[in-house]
């Protein structure tokens, strides 16, 4: 089945480094230089100490499925051809938790605790979206 490209993500000043890295097949996370906290979603201040002294660090791309749901009815027409698909919360090796999709062979067999690795899906305008695949 041929799937249409996802719409390009909309970057802002806080998330631009994240989306730029994704275009190069890299998963990066914001890291606070003041308290050492690594976090996700990108934002302009550390959610732990409120410092704005942030940097970006490349993540391992490894994680574990914390929770998931199989979406069988898309809320938007853009995603209808992709149903059913797996929406998951991933606990990254570095600590943060992120929401993403599980893609690839066996995605619908996803279980809590599954080991996963990042992969990148092409979007419109040359952007890429970090997704995850179950480890064999």
Short mmCIF file of C-alpha atoms in Angstrom, two decimals:
data_model
loop_
_atom_site.label_atom_id
_atom_site.label_comp_id
_atom_site.label_asym_id
_atom_site.label_seq_id
_atom_site.Cartn_x
_atom_site.Cartn_y
_atom_site.Cartn_z
CA UNK A 1 0.00 0.00 0.00
CA UNK A 2 1.35 3.42 -0.93
CA UNK A 3 0.98 6.01 1.78
CA UNK A 4 0.97 9.74 1.25
CA UNK A 5 3.59 11.80 3.00
CA UNK A 6 2.71 13.22 6.38
CA UNK A 7 2.40 17.00 6.56
CA UNK A 8 5.61 18.79 7.51
CA UNK A 9 5.91 19.61 11.21
CA UNK A 10 5.65 23.26 12.18
CA UNK A 11 8.85 24.30 13.93
CA UNK A 12 9.15 27.24 16.27
CA UNK A 13 12.22 28.81 17.88
CA UNK A 14 12.21 26.21 20.66
CA UNK A 15 11.84 23.15 18.42
CA UNK A 16 13.84 24.18 15.33
CA UNK A 17 17.05 22.35 16.41
CA UNK A 18 14.98 19.20 17.03
CA UNK A 19 13.42 19.26 13.56
CA UNK A 20 16.71 20.23 11.87
CA UNK A 21 18.40 17.20 13.48
CA UNK A 22 15.53 14.92 12.45
CA UNK A 23 16.11 15.92 8.82
CA UNK A 24 19.58 14.36 9.29
CA UNK A 25 18.18 11.18 10.93
CA UNK A 26 19.27 12.27 14.40
CA UNK A 27 17.18 12.32 17.55
CA UNK A 28 18.28 15.17 19.81
CA UNK A 29 17.01 16.20 23.23
CA UNK A 30 17.27 19.47 25.13
CA UNK A 31 19.68 19.30 28.07
CA UNK A 32 19.99 21.84 30.89
CA UNK A 33 23.54 22.97 31.58
CA UNK A 34 22.52 24.34 34.99
CA UNK A 35 20.96 21.24 36.60
CA UNK A 36 21.81 18.44 34.15
CA UNK A 37 18.18 17.56 33.35
CA UNK A 38 17.44 16.11 29.89
CA UNK A 39 13.84 16.58 28.78
CA UNK A 40 11.28 16.42 26.01
CA UNK A 41 9.22 18.46 24.58
CA UNK A 42 11.53 21.19 23.39
CA UNK A 43 11.01 24.45 25.25
CA UNK A 44 13.03 27.55 26.05
CA UNK A 45 13.49 26.81 29.77
CA UNK A 46 14.34 23.71 31.78
CA UNK A 47 11.15 22.30 33.37
CA UNK A 48 13.14 21.35 36.50
CA UNK A 49 15.08 24.51 37.42
CA UNK A 50 13.71 27.08 34.90
CA UNK A 51 17.18 27.87 33.57
CA UNK A 52 17.45 29.02 29.97
CA UNK A 53 21.03 27.69 29.72
CA UNK A 54 20.21 24.79 27.40
CA UNK A 55 22.07 22.73 24.84
CA UNK A 56 21.10 19.86 22.55
CA UNK A 57 22.43 16.32 22.92
CA UNK A 58 22.07 13.45 20.51
CA UNK A 59 20.03 10.62 22.02
CA UNK A 60 20.80 6.92 21.68
CA UNK A 61 17.52 6.32 19.85
CA UNK A 62 16.70 3.42 22.16
CA UNK A 63 13.70 3.15 24.44
CA UNK A 64 10.94 1.03 25.92
CA UNK A 65 7.20 1.10 25.29
CA UNK A 66 5.54 2.61 28.38
CA UNK A 67 1.99 2.50 26.98
CA UNK A 68 0.28 2.33 23.60
CA UNK A 69 -3.02 2.37 21.78
CA UNK A 70 -4.00 0.99 18.40
CA UNK A 71 -5.79 3.70 16.43
CA UNK A 72 -8.39 2.11 14.17
CA UNK A 73 -10.32 5.25 13.24
CA UNK A 74 -8.30 8.30 12.31
CA UNK A 75 -9.42 11.65 13.64
CA UNK A 76 -8.19 13.41 10.48
CA UNK A 77 -8.47 12.34 6.85
CA UNK A 78 -4.68 12.73 6.50
CA UNK A 79 -4.19 9.66 8.70
CA UNK A 80 -7.09 7.49 7.46
CA UNK A 81 -4.98 5.47 5.00
CA UNK A 82 -2.57 4.62 7.84
CA UNK A 83 -5.15 2.90 10.05
CA UNK A 84 -4.71 0.83 12.01
CA UNK A 85 -1.57 2.38 13.52
CA UNK A 86 0.10 2.31 16.91
CA UNK A 87 0.39 5.47 19.00
CA UNK A 88 2.81 4.94 21.88
CA UNK A 89 4.52 6.54 24.85
CA UNK A 90 8.22 5.68 24.75
CA UNK A 91 10.53 5.91 27.75
CA UNK A 92 13.81 6.97 26.18
CA UNK A 93 17.07 5.55 27.49
CA UNK A 94 18.07 9.11 28.46
CA UNK A 95 15.02 9.51 30.71
CA UNK A 96 12.40 11.58 28.89
CA UNK A 97 9.14 10.10 27.67
CA UNK A 98 7.84 10.96 24.22
CA UNK A 99 4.69 10.26 22.23
CA UNK A 100 5.27 8.76 18.81
CA UNK A 101 4.19 5.95 16.50
CA UNK A 102 5.43 2.39 16.32
CA UNK A 103 5.94 1.54 12.65
CA UNK A 104 7.25 -1.34 10.57
CA UNK A 105 6.74 -5.08 10.60
CA UNK A 106 4.98 -6.28 13.71
CA UNK A 107 3.92 -2.81 14.84
CA UNK A 108 0.42 -4.09 15.65
CA UNK A 109 1.99 -6.73 17.94
CA UNK A 110 3.40 -4.01 20.22
CA UNK A 111 3.34 -4.73 23.94
CA UNK A 112 4.21 -2.69 27.03
CA UNK A 113 7.89 -3.17 27.81
CA UNK A 114 8.95 -3.81 24.20
CA UNK A 115 12.39 -2.49 23.31
CA UNK A 116 12.28 0.00 20.43
CA UNK A 117 14.69 2.01 18.30
CA UNK A 118 14.19 5.27 16.47
CA UNK A 119 13.70 5.49 12.72
CA UNK A 120 12.74 8.48 10.59
CA UNK A 121 9.79 8.85 8.24
CA UNK A 122 9.85 11.33 5.37
CA UNK A 123 7.28 14.12 5.51
CA UNK A 124 6.34 16.86 3.10
CA UNK A 125 8.94 19.54 2.33
CA UNK A 126 11.88 17.21 3.10
CA UNK A 127 11.15 17.10 6.83
CA UNK A 128 11.44 13.86 8.77
CA UNK A 129 9.47 12.58 11.72
CA UNK A 130 11.05 10.43 14.43
CA UNK A 131 9.12 7.18 14.77
CA UNK A 132 10.05 3.92 16.49
CA UNK A 133 10.31 0.27 15.50
CA UNK A 134 10.18 -2.77 17.73
CA UNK A 135 13.50 -4.56 18.14
CA UNK A 136 13.49 -8.10 16.84
#
